[in-house]
């Protein structure tokens, strides 16, 4: 037990959580990751709240039966806005959620014009209203909840790149407002950053939550006395990602996609865990 590398479960509806996993890996190169995606129910942005809560809790329970983990990261804004209290009530393992980085964005913006990109579900949740009220009350905030962005990000795994003109059309409301700061309020979006930047060349600050999550995970491992070895590029016995598990079929190309982000995958599982 004392010799085991710390292990972090990273959960998302699809491959967006890899953007967060990459930040955790950069901060803690000796930590092992377990990637879990509920792609059978993708996109969460179109799902009712209760479906997200039930599926997320059940899949994580089943995964923990096989893989001991030291921290659980819900690397999905859409799930985090509804599922965190439910998960915390059923496991002792610390749970970290991700919320749109409104506060850091309000600390960056000079023009006080901020854009928020998120899934259609996150864009409408009272949670986001509250964050904006609490931290960006003096900013003009323009929200875009375009359902295509997550799909374009998923397609990157198979090597298909989004059409720049379609991305620019989706970014039009932010272009028209002249925002200088954009919050990437969905973990899929950092994967699309170069297309977003080409569409909005006037934006000075792109803000996501990946590094803040990595800092929180570091703190929690430290508190649990599990940090030793995680901060240094350790000789992980297998690979950085112990297993990449998908409730539906695993996307073809997922291992090389992850390797492209600097994280080798030891094992890919499809239809696991099964909720049947
Ligand atoms: N990556 C997810 C998020 O951060 C959600 C994508 C989806 O399933 O709609 O919100």
PDB file of C-alpha atoms and ligand atoms in Angstrom:
ATOM      1  CA  UNK A   1       0.000   0.000   0.000  1.00  0.00           C
ATOM      2  CA  UNK A   2       2.760   2.447   1.040  1.00  0.00           C
ATOM      3  CA  UNK A   3       4.587   1.768  -2.229  1.00  0.00           C
ATOM      4  CA  UNK A   4       1.587   2.197  -4.488  1.00  0.00           C
ATOM      5  CA  UNK A   5       1.667   5.306  -6.656  1.00  0.00           C
ATOM      6  CA  UNK A   6      -1.110   7.750  -5.906  1.00  0.00           C
ATOM      7  CA  UNK A   7      -3.982   7.211  -8.307  1.00  0.00           C
ATOM      8  CA  UNK A   8      -6.478   9.810  -9.533  1.00  0.00           C
ATOM      9  CA  UNK A   9      -9.793   8.904 -11.144  1.00  0.00           C
ATOM     10  CA  UNK A  10     -10.675  11.418 -13.870  1.00  0.00           C
ATOM     11  CA  UNK A  11     -14.319  11.315 -14.980  1.00  0.00           C
ATOM     12  CA  UNK A  12     -16.070  12.981 -17.918  1.00  0.00           C
ATOM     13  CA  UNK A  13     -18.873  12.261 -20.357  1.00  0.00           C
ATOM     14  CA  UNK A  14     -16.319  11.885 -23.150  1.00  0.00           C
ATOM     15  CA  UNK A  15     -12.743  12.817 -23.963  1.00  0.00           C
ATOM     16  CA  UNK A  16     -12.860  16.387 -22.575  1.00  0.00           C
ATOM     17  CA  UNK A  17     -11.457  15.199 -19.258  1.00  0.00           C
ATOM     18  CA  UNK A  18      -8.186  14.433 -21.037  1.00  0.00           C
ATOM     19  CA  UNK A  19      -7.535  18.199 -21.050  1.00  0.00           C
ATOM     20  CA  UNK A  20      -7.742  18.092 -17.242  1.00  0.00           C
ATOM     21  CA  UNK A  21      -5.815  14.814 -16.990  1.00  0.00           C
ATOM     22  CA  UNK A  22      -2.975  16.441 -18.936  1.00  0.00           C
ATOM     23  CA  UNK A  23      -2.788  19.290 -16.390  1.00  0.00           C
ATOM     24  CA  UNK A  24      -2.775  16.796 -13.500  1.00  0.00           C
ATOM     25  CA  UNK A  25      -0.048  14.805 -15.221  1.00  0.00           C
ATOM     26  CA  UNK A  26       2.081  17.923 -15.730  1.00  0.00           C
ATOM     27  CA  UNK A  27       1.764  18.803 -12.022  1.00  0.00           C
ATOM     28  CA  UNK A  28       2.102  15.228 -10.742  1.00  0.00           C
ATOM     29  CA  UNK A  29       4.036  13.169 -13.281  1.00  0.00           C
ATOM     30  CA  UNK A  30       4.405  10.279 -10.832  1.00  0.00           C
ATOM     31  CA  UNK A  31       0.662   9.887 -10.251  1.00  0.00           C
ATOM     32  CA  UNK A  32      -1.264   7.182 -12.043  1.00  0.00           C
ATOM     33  CA  UNK A  33      -4.547   8.125 -13.700  1.00  0.00           C
ATOM     34  CA  UNK A  34      -7.703   6.111 -14.245  1.00  0.00           C
ATOM     35  CA  UNK A  35      -9.809   7.674 -16.997  1.00  0.00           C
ATOM     36  CA  UNK A  36     -13.547   7.004 -16.954  1.00  0.00           C
ATOM     37  CA  UNK A  37     -15.942   8.342 -19.578  1.00  0.00           C
ATOM     38  CA  UNK A  38     -19.703   7.917 -19.711  1.00  0.00           C
ATOM     39  CA  UNK A  39     -19.744   8.189 -23.474  1.00  0.00           C
ATOM     40  CA  UNK A  40     -22.815   5.969 -23.686  1.00  0.00           C
ATOM     41  CA  UNK A  41     -24.755   9.005 -22.385  1.00  0.00           C
ATOM     42  CA  UNK A  42     -22.681  11.647 -24.213  1.00  0.00           C
ATOM     43  CA  UNK A  43     -23.350  14.546 -24.393  1.00  0.00           C
ATOM     44  CA  UNK A  44     -24.242  15.335 -20.787  1.00  0.00           C
ATOM     45  CA  UNK A  45     -25.112  18.818 -22.007  1.00  0.00           C
ATOM     46  CA  UNK A  46     -28.324  17.388 -23.485  1.00  0.00           C
ATOM     47  CA  UNK A  47     -29.227  15.138 -20.519  1.00  0.00           C
ATOM     48  CA  UNK A  48     -31.664  15.803 -17.667  1.00  0.00           C
ATOM     49  CA  UNK A  49     -29.987  16.441 -14.308  1.00  0.00           C
ATOM     50  CA  UNK A  50     -31.182  13.241 -12.652  1.00  0.00           C
ATOM     51  CA  UNK A  51     -29.790  11.054 -15.436  1.00  0.00           C
ATOM     52  CA  UNK A  52     -26.367  12.662 -15.010  1.00  0.00           C
ATOM     53  CA  UNK A  53     -26.469  12.225 -11.214  1.00  0.00           C
ATOM     54  CA  UNK A  54     -27.538   8.559 -11.336  1.00  0.00           C
ATOM     55  CA  UNK A  55     -25.137   7.486 -14.062  1.00  0.00           C
ATOM     56  CA  UNK A  56     -22.147   9.328 -12.724  1.00  0.00           C
ATOM     57  CA  UNK A  57     -22.605   7.939  -9.172  1.00  0.00           C
ATOM     58  CA  UNK A  58     -23.219   4.368 -10.390  1.00  0.00           C
ATOM     59  CA  UNK A  59     -20.239   4.308 -12.780  1.00  0.00           C
ATOM     60  CA  UNK A  60     -17.854   5.721 -10.206  1.00  0.00           C
ATOM     61  CA  UNK A  61     -19.071   3.254  -7.535  1.00  0.00           C
ATOM     62  CA  UNK A  62     -18.423   0.349  -9.901  1.00  0.00           C
ATOM     63  CA  UNK A  63     -14.984   1.629 -10.909  1.00  0.00           C
ATOM     64  CA  UNK A  64     -13.887   2.049  -7.302  1.00  0.00           C
ATOM     65  CA  UNK A  65     -14.761  -1.603  -6.681  1.00  0.00           C
ATOM     66  CA  UNK A  66     -11.915  -2.582  -9.004  1.00  0.00           C
ATOM     67  CA  UNK A  67      -9.538   0.369  -8.825  1.00  0.00           C
ATOM     68  CA  UNK A  68      -8.573   1.940  -5.558  1.00  0.00           C
ATOM     69  CA  UNK A  69      -8.236   5.708  -6.128  1.00  0.00           C
ATOM     70  CA  UNK A  70      -6.985   8.472  -3.854  1.00  0.00           C
ATOM     71  CA  UNK A  71      -8.873  11.372  -5.425  1.00  0.00           C
ATOM     72  CA  UNK A  72     -11.859  11.571  -7.775  1.00  0.00           C
ATOM     73  CA  UNK A  73     -11.943  14.435 -10.278  1.00  0.00           C
ATOM     74  CA  UNK A  74     -15.226  15.194 -11.989  1.00  0.00           C
ATOM     75  CA  UNK A  75     -13.580  16.721 -15.051  1.00  0.00           C
ATOM     76  CA  UNK A  76     -16.904  17.850 -16.467  1.00  0.00           C
ATOM     77  CA  UNK A  77     -18.530  21.192 -15.719  1.00  0.00           C
ATOM     78  CA  UNK A  78     -21.948  19.880 -16.690  1.00  0.00           C
ATOM     79  CA  UNK A  79     -21.787  17.001 -14.189  1.00  0.00           C
ATOM     80  CA  UNK A  80     -20.033  19.004 -11.482  1.00  0.00           C
ATOM     81  CA  UNK A  81     -22.866  21.530 -11.304  1.00  0.00           C
ATOM     82  CA  UNK A  82     -25.240  18.764 -10.088  1.00  0.00           C
ATOM     83  CA  UNK A  83     -23.410  15.665  -8.885  1.00  0.00           C
ATOM     84  CA  UNK A  84     -20.797  16.697  -6.300  1.00  0.00           C
ATOM     85  CA  UNK A  85     -22.930  16.536  -3.100  1.00  0.00           C
ATOM     86  CA  UNK A  86     -24.338  13.137  -4.153  1.00  0.00           C
ATOM     87  CA  UNK A  87     -20.892  11.669  -4.726  1.00  0.00           C
ATOM     88  CA  UNK A  88     -19.450  13.121  -1.538  1.00  0.00           C
ATOM     89  CA  UNK A  89     -22.278  11.530   0.427  1.00  0.00           C
ATOM     90  CA  UNK A  90     -21.362   8.032  -0.791  1.00  0.00           C
ATOM     91  CA  UNK A  91     -17.581   7.844  -0.750  1.00  0.00           C
ATOM     92  CA  UNK A  92     -14.761   8.707   1.604  1.00  0.00           C
ATOM     93  CA  UNK A  93     -12.496   9.435  -1.361  1.00  0.00           C
ATOM     94  CA  UNK A  94     -12.123  13.209  -1.820  1.00  0.00           C
ATOM     95  CA  UNK A  95     -14.034  14.543  -4.810  1.00  0.00           C
ATOM     96  CA  UNK A  96     -12.877  17.552  -6.857  1.00  0.00           C
ATOM     97  CA  UNK A  97     -15.265  19.253  -9.246  1.00  0.00           C
ATOM     98  CA  UNK A  98     -14.741  21.768 -12.001  1.00  0.00           C
ATOM     99  CA  UNK A  99     -16.678  24.991 -12.359  1.00  0.00           C
ATOM    100  CA  UNK A 100     -16.416  27.616 -15.094  1.00  0.00           C
ATOM    101  CA  UNK A 101     -13.477  29.881 -14.206  1.00  0.00           C
ATOM    102  CA  UNK A 102     -15.522  33.083 -13.865  1.00  0.00           C
ATOM    103  CA  UNK A 103     -13.497  34.431 -10.936  1.00  0.00           C
ATOM    104  CA  UNK A 104     -10.066  34.117 -12.623  1.00  0.00           C
ATOM    105  CA  UNK A 105     -11.580  35.599 -15.801  1.00  0.00           C
ATOM    106  CA  UNK A 106     -12.864  38.648 -13.941  1.00  0.00           C
ATOM    107  CA  UNK A 107      -9.336  39.092 -12.548  1.00  0.00           C
ATOM    108  CA  UNK A 108      -7.876  39.095 -16.106  1.00  0.00           C
ATOM    109  CA  UNK A 109     -10.296  41.149 -18.174  1.00  0.00           C
ATOM    110  CA  UNK A 110      -9.338  44.735 -18.887  1.00  0.00           C
ATOM    111  CA  UNK A 111     -12.348  45.681 -21.041  1.00  0.00           C
ATOM    112  CA  UNK A 112     -14.734  44.068 -18.479  1.00  0.00           C
ATOM    113  CA  UNK A 113     -16.258  42.171 -21.414  1.00  0.00           C
ATOM    114  CA  UNK A 114     -16.116  38.440 -20.825  1.00  0.00           C
ATOM    115  CA  UNK A 115     -17.357  35.534 -22.921  1.00  0.00           C
ATOM    116  CA  UNK A 116     -18.431  32.227 -21.399  1.00  0.00           C
ATOM    117  CA  UNK A 117     -18.403  29.106 -23.550  1.00  0.00           C
ATOM    118  CA  UNK A 118     -20.173  26.114 -22.017  1.00  0.00           C
ATOM    119  CA  UNK A 119     -22.583  23.325 -22.866  1.00  0.00           C
ATOM    120  CA  UNK A 120     -26.273  24.235 -23.292  1.00  0.00           C
ATOM    121  CA  UNK A 121     -26.950  22.678 -19.856  1.00  0.00           C
ATOM    122  CA  UNK A 122     -24.195  24.529 -17.979  1.00  0.00           C
ATOM    123  CA  UNK A 123     -25.123  27.836 -19.629  1.00  0.00           C
ATOM    124  CA  UNK A 124     -28.646  27.617 -18.155  1.00  0.00           C
ATOM    125  CA  UNK A 125     -27.827  26.381 -14.643  1.00  0.00           C
ATOM    126  CA  UNK A 126     -28.457  28.725 -11.680  1.00  0.00           C
ATOM    127  CA  UNK A 127     -24.958  27.764 -10.529  1.00  0.00           C
ATOM    128  CA  UNK A 128     -23.487  29.802 -13.388  1.00  0.00           C
ATOM    129  CA  UNK A 129     -25.818  32.758 -12.665  1.00  0.00           C
ATOM    130  CA  UNK A 130     -24.534  32.761  -9.103  1.00  0.00           C
ATOM    131  CA  UNK A 131     -20.863  32.583 -10.118  1.00  0.00           C
ATOM    132  CA  UNK A 132     -21.348  35.538 -12.464  1.00  0.00           C
ATOM    133  CA  UNK A 133     -23.210  37.507  -9.790  1.00  0.00           C
ATOM    134  CA  UNK A 134     -20.566  36.760  -7.146  1.00  0.00           C
ATOM    135  CA  UNK A 135     -17.414  37.302  -9.184  1.00  0.00           C
ATOM    136  CA  UNK A 136     -18.183  39.223 -12.363  1.00  0.00           C
ATOM    137  CA  UNK A 137     -20.987  41.561 -11.315  1.00  0.00           C
ATOM    138  CA  UNK A 138     -19.233  44.520 -12.960  1.00  0.00           C
ATOM    139  CA  UNK A 139     -18.588  42.715 -16.266  1.00  0.00           C
ATOM    140  CA  UNK A 140     -20.659  42.386 -19.400  1.00  0.00           C
ATOM    141  CA  UNK A 141     -20.877  38.611 -19.722  1.00  0.00           C
ATOM    142  CA  UNK A 142     -21.881  37.003 -23.015  1.00  0.00           C
ATOM    143  CA  UNK A 143     -22.785  33.325 -22.841  1.00  0.00           C
ATOM    144  CA  UNK A 144     -22.562  30.872 -25.726  1.00  0.00           C
ATOM    145  CA  UNK A 145     -23.954  27.361 -25.269  1.00  0.00           C
ATOM    146  CA  UNK A 146     -23.242  25.836 -28.639  1.00  0.00           C
ATOM    147  CA  UNK A 147     -23.871  22.061 -28.751  1.00  0.00           C
ATOM    148  CA  UNK A 148     -21.434  21.478 -31.650  1.00  0.00           C
ATOM    149  CA  UNK A 149     -18.242  22.286 -29.780  1.00  0.00           C
ATOM    150  CA  UNK A 150     -18.161  19.086 -27.726  1.00  0.00           C
ATOM    151  CA  UNK A 151     -18.826  17.014 -30.828  1.00  0.00           C
ATOM    152  CA  UNK A 152     -15.984  18.689 -32.711  1.00  0.00           C
ATOM    153  CA  UNK A 153     -13.676  18.001 -29.777  1.00  0.00           C
ATOM    154  CA  UNK A 154     -14.690  14.324 -29.724  1.00  0.00           C
ATOM    155  CA  UNK A 155     -13.952  14.024 -33.439  1.00  0.00           C
ATOM    156  CA  UNK A 156     -10.359  15.106 -32.869  1.00  0.00           C
ATOM    157  CA  UNK A 157      -9.708  11.653 -31.409  1.00  0.00           C
ATOM    158  CA  UNK A 158     -10.207  10.070 -34.812  1.00  0.00           C
ATOM    159  CA  UNK A 159      -8.103  12.795 -36.444  1.00  0.00           C
ATOM    160  CA  UNK A 160     -11.028  14.824 -37.848  1.00  0.00           C
ATOM    161  CA  UNK A 161     -10.491  18.552 -37.411  1.00  0.00           C
ATOM    162  CA  UNK A 162     -13.374  21.053 -37.218  1.00  0.00           C
ATOM    163  CA  UNK A 163     -13.989  23.430 -40.095  1.00  0.00           C
ATOM    164  CA  UNK A 164     -12.587  26.817 -39.116  1.00  0.00           C
ATOM    165  CA  UNK A 165     -15.533  28.691 -40.674  1.00  0.00           C
ATOM    166  CA  UNK A 166     -18.032  26.722 -38.568  1.00  0.00           C
ATOM    167  CA  UNK A 167     -16.066  27.478 -35.412  1.00  0.00           C
ATOM    168  CA  UNK A 168     -16.008  31.170 -36.374  1.00  0.00           C
ATOM    169  CA  UNK A 169     -19.786  31.152 -36.923  1.00  0.00           C
ATOM    170  CA  UNK A 170     -20.236  29.674 -33.454  1.00  0.00           C
ATOM    171  CA  UNK A 171     -17.978  32.368 -31.963  1.00  0.00           C
ATOM    172  CA  UNK A 172     -19.798  35.240 -33.691  1.00  0.00           C
ATOM    173  CA  UNK A 173     -21.674  36.482 -30.568  1.00  0.00           C
ATOM    174  CA  UNK A 174     -18.335  36.846 -28.729  1.00  0.00           C
ATOM    175  CA  UNK A 175     -16.699  38.505 -31.733  1.00  0.00           C
ATOM    176  CA  UNK A 176     -19.550  41.014 -32.005  1.00  0.00           C
ATOM    177  CA  UNK A 177     -19.293  41.928 -28.300  1.00  0.00           C
ATOM    178  CA  UNK A 178     -15.530  42.435 -28.512  1.00  0.00           C
ATOM    179  CA  UNK A 179     -14.749  40.359 -25.417  1.00  0.00           C
ATOM    180  CA  UNK A 180     -11.094  40.329 -24.310  1.00  0.00           C
ATOM    181  CA  UNK A 181     -11.425  37.246 -22.084  1.00  0.00           C
ATOM    182  CA  UNK A 182     -13.101  33.896 -22.703  1.00  0.00           C
ATOM    183  CA  UNK A 183     -13.936  31.268 -20.094  1.00  0.00           C
ATOM    184  CA  UNK A 184     -13.666  27.714 -21.422  1.00  0.00           C
ATOM    185  CA  UNK A 185     -16.516  26.384 -19.281  1.00  0.00           C
ATOM    186  CA  UNK A 186     -16.405  22.842 -20.615  1.00  0.00           C
ATOM    187  CA  UNK A 187     -13.417  20.549 -20.362  1.00  0.00           C
ATOM    188  CA  UNK A 188     -13.678  19.625 -24.036  1.00  0.00           C
ATOM    189  CA  UNK A 189     -12.907  23.172 -25.140  1.00  0.00           C
ATOM    190  CA  UNK A 190      -9.176  23.441 -24.322  1.00  0.00           C
ATOM    191  CA  UNK A 191      -8.773  20.694 -26.949  1.00  0.00           C
ATOM    192  CA  UNK A 192     -10.194  23.167 -29.515  1.00  0.00           C
ATOM    193  CA  UNK A 193      -8.103  26.114 -28.359  1.00  0.00           C
ATOM    194  CA  UNK A 194      -6.177  26.723 -31.587  1.00  0.00           C
ATOM    195  CA  UNK A 195      -9.400  26.886 -33.648  1.00  0.00           C
ATOM    196  CA  UNK A 196     -11.033  29.166 -31.062  1.00  0.00           C
ATOM    197  CA  UNK A 197      -8.003  31.461 -31.062  1.00  0.00           C
ATOM    198  CA  UNK A 198      -8.065  31.744 -34.843  1.00  0.00           C
ATOM    199  CA  UNK A 199     -11.756  32.679 -34.693  1.00  0.00           C
ATOM    200  CA  UNK A 200     -11.268  35.288 -31.961  1.00  0.00           C
ATOM    201  CA  UNK A 201      -7.822  36.839 -32.515  1.00  0.00           C
ATOM    202  CA  UNK A 202      -8.749  39.850 -30.337  1.00  0.00           C
ATOM    203  CA  UNK A 203      -9.102  37.756 -27.201  1.00  0.00           C
ATOM    204  CA  UNK A 204      -6.167  38.241 -24.821  1.00  0.00           C
ATOM    205  CA  UNK A 205      -7.079  35.749 -22.084  1.00  0.00           C
ATOM    206  CA  UNK A 206      -8.359  32.183 -22.415  1.00  0.00           C
ATOM    207  CA  UNK A 207      -9.243  30.811 -19.016  1.00  0.00           C
ATOM    208  CA  UNK A 208      -9.909  27.207 -18.069  1.00  0.00           C
ATOM    209  CA  UNK A 209      -9.865  25.303 -14.801  1.00  0.00           C
ATOM    210  CA  UNK A 210      -7.318  22.551 -15.534  1.00  0.00           C
ATOM    211  CA  UNK A 211      -4.406  23.989 -13.598  1.00  0.00           C
ATOM    212  CA  UNK A 212      -6.547  24.941 -10.597  1.00  0.00           C
ATOM    213  CA  UNK A 213      -7.805  21.363 -10.460  1.00  0.00           C
ATOM    214  CA  UNK A 214      -4.262  20.015 -10.614  1.00  0.00           C
ATOM    215  CA  UNK A 215      -3.332  22.268  -7.663  1.00  0.00           C
ATOM    216  CA  UNK A 216      -6.334  21.041  -5.682  1.00  0.00           C
ATOM    217  CA  UNK A 217      -5.458  17.396  -6.399  1.00  0.00           C
ATOM    218  CA  UNK A 218      -1.873  18.061  -5.263  1.00  0.00           C
ATOM    219  CA  UNK A 219      -3.159  19.588  -2.024  1.00  0.00           C
ATOM    220  CA  UNK A 220      -5.520  16.673  -1.324  1.00  0.00           C
ATOM    221  CA  UNK A 221      -2.815  14.052  -1.950  1.00  0.00           C
ATOM    222  CA  UNK A 222      -0.525  15.993   0.341  1.00  0.00           C
ATOM    223  CA  UNK A 223      -3.190  16.107   3.066  1.00  0.00           C
ATOM    224  CA  UNK A 224      -3.679  12.366   2.735  1.00  0.00           C
ATOM    225  CA  UNK A 225       0.069  11.745   2.992  1.00  0.00           C
ATOM    226  CA  UNK A 226       0.026  10.314  -0.548  1.00  0.00           C
ATOM    227  CA  UNK A 227       2.065  12.927  -2.356  1.00  0.00           C
ATOM    228  CA  UNK A 228       5.443  11.288  -2.002  1.00  0.00           C
ATOM    229  CA  UNK A 229       6.641  10.250  -5.443  1.00  0.00           C
ATOM    230  CA  UNK A 230       3.757  11.904  -7.282  1.00  0.00           C
ATOM    231  CA  UNK A 231       5.582  15.184  -7.945  1.00  0.00           C
ATOM    232  CA  UNK A 232       8.544  13.616  -9.686  1.00  0.00           C
ATOM    233  CA  UNK A 233       8.535  11.729 -12.974  1.00  0.00           C
ATOM    234  CA  UNK A 234       8.557   8.332 -11.324  1.00  0.00           C
ATOM    235  CA  UNK A 235       9.054   5.034 -13.033  1.00  0.00           C
ATOM    236  CA  UNK A 236       5.381   4.189 -13.134  1.00  0.00           C
ATOM    237  CA  UNK A 237       5.185   0.427 -13.423  1.00  0.00           C
ATOM    238  CA  UNK A 238       2.674   0.489 -16.280  1.00  0.00           C
ATOM    239  CA  UNK A 239       1.729   3.739 -17.965  1.00  0.00           C
ATOM    240  CA  UNK A 240       0.453   7.130 -16.848  1.00  0.00           C
ATOM    241  CA  UNK A 241      -3.134   6.118 -17.645  1.00  0.00           C
ATOM    242  CA  UNK A 242      -3.647   2.734 -15.997  1.00  0.00           C
ATOM    243  CA  UNK A 243      -6.890   2.267 -17.907  1.00  0.00           C
ATOM    244  CA  UNK A 244      -9.089   4.420 -20.139  1.00  0.00           C
ATOM    245  CA  UNK A 245     -12.611   3.078 -19.620  1.00  0.00           C
ATOM    246  CA  UNK A 246     -15.709   3.947 -21.648  1.00  0.00           C
ATOM    247  CA  UNK A 247     -19.304   3.055 -20.781  1.00  0.00           C
ATOM    248  CA  UNK A 248     -19.950   2.850 -24.549  1.00  0.00           C
ATOM    249  CA  UNK A 249     -17.501   1.812 -27.256  1.00  0.00           C
ATOM    250  CA  UNK A 250     -14.017   3.222 -26.724  1.00  0.00           C
ATOM    251  CA  UNK A 251     -13.242   5.728 -29.508  1.00  0.00           C
ATOM    252  CA  UNK A 252     -10.808   4.319 -32.049  1.00  0.00           C
ATOM    253  CA  UNK A 253      -7.536   6.170 -31.705  1.00  0.00           C
ATOM    254  CA  UNK A 254      -7.943   6.984 -28.012  1.00  0.00           C
ATOM    255  CA  UNK A 255      -4.536   5.568 -27.032  1.00  0.00           C
ATOM    256  CA  UNK A 256      -2.658   7.660 -29.588  1.00  0.00           C
ATOM    257  CA  UNK A 257      -4.782  10.711 -28.762  1.00  0.00           C
ATOM    258  CA  UNK A 258      -3.770  10.349 -25.097  1.00  0.00           C
ATOM    259  CA  UNK A 259      -0.143   9.694 -26.060  1.00  0.00           C
ATOM    260  CA  UNK A 260      -0.257  12.939 -28.087  1.00  0.00           C
ATOM    261  CA  UNK A 261      -1.088  14.719 -24.820  1.00  0.00           C
ATOM    262  CA  UNK A 262       1.913  13.065 -23.177  1.00  0.00           C
ATOM    263  CA  UNK A 263       0.059  10.242 -21.421  1.00  0.00           C
ATOM    264  CA  UNK A 264       0.609   6.638 -22.425  1.00  0.00           C
ATOM    265  CA  UNK A 265      -2.372   4.335 -21.822  1.00  0.00           C
ATOM    266  CA  UNK A 266      -1.844   0.788 -20.509  1.00  0.00           C
ATOM    267  CA  UNK A 267      -5.327  -0.537 -21.232  1.00  0.00           C
ATOM    268  CA  UNK A 268      -8.464   0.596 -23.067  1.00  0.00           C
ATOM    269  CA  UNK A 269     -11.849  -0.801 -22.035  1.00  0.00           C
ATOM    270  CA  UNK A 270     -15.143  -0.538 -23.907  1.00  0.00           C
ATOM    271  CA  UNK A 271     -18.592  -0.935 -22.323  1.00  0.00           C
ATOM    272  CA  UNK A 272     -17.060  -0.829 -18.857  1.00  0.00           C
ATOM    273  CA  UNK A 273     -18.340  -0.519 -16.246  1.00  0.00           C
ATOM    274  CA  UNK A 274     -21.670  -1.887 -17.359  1.00  0.00           C
ATOM    275  CA  UNK A 275     -24.806  -0.407 -15.824  1.00  0.00           C
ATOM    276  CA  UNK A 276     -27.005  -3.278 -17.062  1.00  0.00           C
TER     277      UNK A 276
HETATM  278  N1  LIG B   1     -16.839  17.908 -20.852  1.00  0.00           N
HETATM  279  C1  LIG B   1     -18.092  18.237 -20.324  1.00  0.00           C
HETATM  280  C2  LIG B   1     -18.153  19.542 -19.581  1.00  0.00           C
HETATM  281  O1  LIG B   1     -17.177  19.990 -19.106  1.00  0.00           O
HETATM  282  C3  LIG B   1     -19.340  18.012 -21.017  1.00  0.00           C
HETATM  283  C4  LIG B   1     -19.626  17.716 -22.355  1.00  0.00           C
HETATM  284  C5  LIG B   1     -21.001  17.115 -22.536  1.00  0.00           C
HETATM  285  O2  LIG B   1     -21.100  15.918 -22.334  1.00  0.00           O
HETATM  286  O3  LIG B   1     -21.943  17.834 -22.886  1.00  0.00           O
HETATM  287  O4  LIG B   1     -19.156  20.151 -19.429  1.00  0.00           O
END
